[in-house]
XYZ file of C-alpha atoms in Angstrom:
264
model
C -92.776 -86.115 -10.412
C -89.343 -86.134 -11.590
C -89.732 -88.301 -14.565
C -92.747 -86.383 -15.636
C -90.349 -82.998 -15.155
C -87.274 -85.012 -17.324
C -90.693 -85.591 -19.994
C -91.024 -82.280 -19.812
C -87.416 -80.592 -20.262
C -87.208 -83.440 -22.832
C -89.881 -81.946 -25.166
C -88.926 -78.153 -24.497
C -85.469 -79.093 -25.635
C -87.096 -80.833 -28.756
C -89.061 -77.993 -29.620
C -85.986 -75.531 -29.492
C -83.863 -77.949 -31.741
C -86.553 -77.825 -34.385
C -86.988 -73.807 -33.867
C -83.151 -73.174 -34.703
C -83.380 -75.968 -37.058
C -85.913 -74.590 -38.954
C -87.248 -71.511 -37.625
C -85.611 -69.206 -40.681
C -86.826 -71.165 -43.398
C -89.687 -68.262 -43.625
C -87.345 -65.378 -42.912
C -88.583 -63.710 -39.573
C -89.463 -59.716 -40.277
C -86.620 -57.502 -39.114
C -85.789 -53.916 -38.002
C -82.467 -52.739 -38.493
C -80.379 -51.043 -36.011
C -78.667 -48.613 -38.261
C -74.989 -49.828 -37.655
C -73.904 -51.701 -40.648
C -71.327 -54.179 -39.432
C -74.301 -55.493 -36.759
C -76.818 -55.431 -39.416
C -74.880 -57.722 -41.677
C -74.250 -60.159 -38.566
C -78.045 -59.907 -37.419
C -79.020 -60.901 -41.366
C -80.728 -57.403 -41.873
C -81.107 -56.731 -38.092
C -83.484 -58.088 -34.889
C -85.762 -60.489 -35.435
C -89.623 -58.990 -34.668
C -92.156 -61.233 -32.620
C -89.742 -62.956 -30.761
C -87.342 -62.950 -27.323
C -84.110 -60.611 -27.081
C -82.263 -60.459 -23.879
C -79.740 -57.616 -22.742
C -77.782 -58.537 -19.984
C -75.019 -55.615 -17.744
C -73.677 -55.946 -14.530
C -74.285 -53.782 -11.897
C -72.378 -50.476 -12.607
C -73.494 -50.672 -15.850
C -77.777 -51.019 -15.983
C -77.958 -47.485 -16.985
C -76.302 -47.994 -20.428
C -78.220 -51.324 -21.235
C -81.223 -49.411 -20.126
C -80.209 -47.028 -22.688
C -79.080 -49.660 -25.212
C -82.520 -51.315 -24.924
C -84.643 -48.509 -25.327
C -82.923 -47.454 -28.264
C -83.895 -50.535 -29.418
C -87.297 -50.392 -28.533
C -88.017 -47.121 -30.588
C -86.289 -48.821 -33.363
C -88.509 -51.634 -33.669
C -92.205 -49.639 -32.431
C -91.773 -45.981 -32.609
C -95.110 -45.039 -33.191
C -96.397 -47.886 -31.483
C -97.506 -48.249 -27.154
C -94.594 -49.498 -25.702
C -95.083 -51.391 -21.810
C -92.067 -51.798 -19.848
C -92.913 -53.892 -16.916
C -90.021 -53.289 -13.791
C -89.530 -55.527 -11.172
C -89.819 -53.667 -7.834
C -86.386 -53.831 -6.713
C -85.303 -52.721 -10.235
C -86.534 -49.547 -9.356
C -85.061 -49.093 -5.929
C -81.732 -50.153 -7.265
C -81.908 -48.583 -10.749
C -83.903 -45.685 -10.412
C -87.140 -44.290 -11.946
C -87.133 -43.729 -16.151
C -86.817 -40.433 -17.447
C -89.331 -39.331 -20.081
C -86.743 -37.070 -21.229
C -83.947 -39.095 -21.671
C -86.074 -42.168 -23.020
C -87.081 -39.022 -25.873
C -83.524 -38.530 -26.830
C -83.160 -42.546 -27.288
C -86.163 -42.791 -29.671
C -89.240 -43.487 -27.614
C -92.161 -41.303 -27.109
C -93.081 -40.854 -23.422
C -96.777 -40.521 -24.012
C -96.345 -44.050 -25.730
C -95.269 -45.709 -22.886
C -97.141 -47.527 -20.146
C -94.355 -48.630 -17.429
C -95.841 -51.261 -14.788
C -94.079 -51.983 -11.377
C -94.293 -55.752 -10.476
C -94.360 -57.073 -6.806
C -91.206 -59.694 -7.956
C -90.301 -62.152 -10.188
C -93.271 -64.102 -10.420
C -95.640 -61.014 -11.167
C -93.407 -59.176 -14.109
C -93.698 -62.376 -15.535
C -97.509 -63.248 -15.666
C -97.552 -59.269 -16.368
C -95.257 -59.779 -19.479
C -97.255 -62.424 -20.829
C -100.215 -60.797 -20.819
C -99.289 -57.753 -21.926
C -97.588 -59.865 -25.442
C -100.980 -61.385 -25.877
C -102.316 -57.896 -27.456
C -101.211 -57.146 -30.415
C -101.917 -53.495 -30.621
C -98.313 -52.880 -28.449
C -94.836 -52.441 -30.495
C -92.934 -54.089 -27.705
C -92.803 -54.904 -24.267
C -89.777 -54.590 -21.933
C -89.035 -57.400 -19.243
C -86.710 -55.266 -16.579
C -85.159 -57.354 -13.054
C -82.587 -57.100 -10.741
C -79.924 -59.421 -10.021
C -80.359 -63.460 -10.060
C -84.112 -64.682 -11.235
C -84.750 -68.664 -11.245
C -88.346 -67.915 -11.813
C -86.664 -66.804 -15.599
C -85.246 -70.120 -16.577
C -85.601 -72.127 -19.931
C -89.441 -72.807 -19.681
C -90.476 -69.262 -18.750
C -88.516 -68.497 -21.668
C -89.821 -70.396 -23.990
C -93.812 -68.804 -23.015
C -92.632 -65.718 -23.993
C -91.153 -66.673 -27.099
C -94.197 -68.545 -28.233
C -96.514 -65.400 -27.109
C -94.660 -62.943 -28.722
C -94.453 -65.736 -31.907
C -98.803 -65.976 -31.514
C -99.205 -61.735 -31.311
C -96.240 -60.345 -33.146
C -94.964 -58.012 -30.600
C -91.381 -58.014 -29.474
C -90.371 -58.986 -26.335
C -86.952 -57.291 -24.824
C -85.636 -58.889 -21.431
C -83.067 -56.726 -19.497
C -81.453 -58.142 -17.169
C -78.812 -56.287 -14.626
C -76.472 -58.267 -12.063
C -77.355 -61.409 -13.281
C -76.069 -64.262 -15.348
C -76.784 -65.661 -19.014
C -78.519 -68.417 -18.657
C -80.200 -71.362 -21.145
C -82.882 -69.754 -23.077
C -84.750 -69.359 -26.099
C -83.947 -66.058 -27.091
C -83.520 -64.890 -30.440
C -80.174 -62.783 -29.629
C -78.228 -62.189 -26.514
C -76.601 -59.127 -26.003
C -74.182 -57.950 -23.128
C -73.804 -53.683 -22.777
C -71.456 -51.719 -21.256
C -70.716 -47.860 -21.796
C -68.257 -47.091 -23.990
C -66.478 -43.360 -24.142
C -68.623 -40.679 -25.864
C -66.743 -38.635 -28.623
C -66.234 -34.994 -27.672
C -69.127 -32.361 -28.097
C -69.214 -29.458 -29.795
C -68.899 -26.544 -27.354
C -72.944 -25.550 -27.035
C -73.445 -28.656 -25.538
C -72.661 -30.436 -21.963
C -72.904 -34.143 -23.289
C -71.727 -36.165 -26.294
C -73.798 -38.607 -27.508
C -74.661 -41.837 -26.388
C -72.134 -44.607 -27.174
C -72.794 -48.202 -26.183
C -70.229 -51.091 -26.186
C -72.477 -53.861 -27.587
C -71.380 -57.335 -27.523
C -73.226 -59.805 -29.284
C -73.232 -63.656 -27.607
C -76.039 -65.125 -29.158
C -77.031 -65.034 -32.005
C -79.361 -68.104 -33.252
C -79.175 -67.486 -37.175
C -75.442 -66.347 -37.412
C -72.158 -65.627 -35.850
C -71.692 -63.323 -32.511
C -69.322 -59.829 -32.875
C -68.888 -57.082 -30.669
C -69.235 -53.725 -31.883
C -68.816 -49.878 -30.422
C -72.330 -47.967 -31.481
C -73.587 -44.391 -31.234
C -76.540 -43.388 -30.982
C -77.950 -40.307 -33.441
C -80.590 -38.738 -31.492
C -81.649 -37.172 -34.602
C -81.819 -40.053 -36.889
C -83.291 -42.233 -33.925
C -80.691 -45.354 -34.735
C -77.051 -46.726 -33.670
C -74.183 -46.036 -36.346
C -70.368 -46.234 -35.997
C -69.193 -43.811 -34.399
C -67.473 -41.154 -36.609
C -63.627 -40.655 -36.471
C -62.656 -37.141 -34.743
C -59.223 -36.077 -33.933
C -57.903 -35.768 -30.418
C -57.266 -32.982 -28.846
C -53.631 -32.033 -28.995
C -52.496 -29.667 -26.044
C -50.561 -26.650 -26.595
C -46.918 -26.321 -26.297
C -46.545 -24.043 -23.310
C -45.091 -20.205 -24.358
C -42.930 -20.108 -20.769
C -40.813 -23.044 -21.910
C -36.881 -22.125 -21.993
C -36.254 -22.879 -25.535
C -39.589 -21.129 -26.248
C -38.295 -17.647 -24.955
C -35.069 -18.215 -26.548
C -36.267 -18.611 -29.982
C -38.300 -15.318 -29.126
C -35.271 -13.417 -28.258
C -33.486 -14.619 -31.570
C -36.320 -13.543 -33.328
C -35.764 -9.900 -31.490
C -32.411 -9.968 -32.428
C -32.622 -10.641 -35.954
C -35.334 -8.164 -36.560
């Protein structure tokens, strides 16, 4: 048993040499993400039909959840999108909001969310649903360490979304990077929103995307804002900080008043 296992690992390791070897001799199809300095890394942007993983710990699942779906409209937006959620995903993290999921890019009536027993289910679930190749993407989502997703569950994904053409998007909250195939790795955090104008309550969305795989190119980490308007991350524009105002009570304040009194 464990020499036909070491045959196996053997051959999957084989096969992953050869695909970053040779895998870009083609040029995969690519969407871009809108923010240049990422583009230029990602050679034009992500890679379409195969694995991307976004990874956040604990505190921080709401902005990769918002990170990913950004991406997700970016790559199908007028395509069904399924995003299959482990069960305890959804206790921990909370159920999606059509609304907010709008703002990020993705039509709600687009998208076909599936809850998943555990592990073992989101991932026959996933497969399945990359087999048909009328869906834009489909969205992996689990909680917290998963050996079920290791280096050979990994590579069936990659070689069903290679077969179909649909994107495949792993996110991943409380748990740790581990060996895979995937196309780009991405860790998110939230990064500090730039002030809004004074109709609105929020600013926009800003992500603090760091890039640590990449397997056609160098890694970066970059801040990125999403335009709900434009539907795509850019770099956030410069704005100048509030500067508070010098207080009218101070001493020297009231004595330059008085002066002025004086003089006149």
């Amino acid at each position: 048993m464990n020499g036909a296992r070491m045959s196996t690992l053997a051959s999957l390791r084989g096969s992953i040499e050869r695909m970053e070897t040779h895998g870009d001799v083609h040029g995969p199809d690519r969407v871009a993400l809108g923010h240049r300095s990422a583009d230029e890394m990602l050679r034009g942007g992500l890679a379409l039909a195969a694995v991307h993983e976004v990874f956040a710990e604990g505190h921080q699942g709401a902005a990769a959840t918002g990170f990913i779906a950004g991406i997700a409209g970016r790559i199908a937006p007028r395509k069904p999108l399924v995003w299959v959620r482990q069960d305890f995903a959804e206790i921990e993290s909370g159920a999606l909001s059509p609304g907010g999921l709008a703002e990020l890019g993705l039509d709600p009536r687009l998208l076909v969310t599936v809850r998943a027993a555990d592990v073992e289910a989101a991932l026959r679930t996933t497969a399945d649903a990359l087999a048909c190749d009328a869906l834009g993407a489909v969205v992996l989502e689990t909680f917290g360490e998963a050996r079920q997703l290791d280096l050979v569950a990994s590579r069936k994904l990659t070689l069903a979304a290679q077969a179909s053409g649909v994107t495949a998007l792993l996110l991943r909250v409380a748990a740790q990077p581990a060996p895979s195939t995937a196309e780009t790795r991405w860790i998110v955090r939230a990064a500090h929103s730039p002030p809004a104008a004074p109709w609105s309550a929020w600013g926009a969305p800003v992500f603090d995307a760091q890039l640590v795989r990449n397997r056609h190119g160098p890694v970066g980490r970059w801040i990125m804002e999403w335009k709900c308007d434009e539907c795509q991350f850019s770099e956030p524009a410069s704005y100048p900080q509030p500067v508070a105002a010098i207080p009218a009570h101070r001493p020297h304040q009231a004595a330059a008043r008085a002066g002025h009194r004086l003089a006149s």
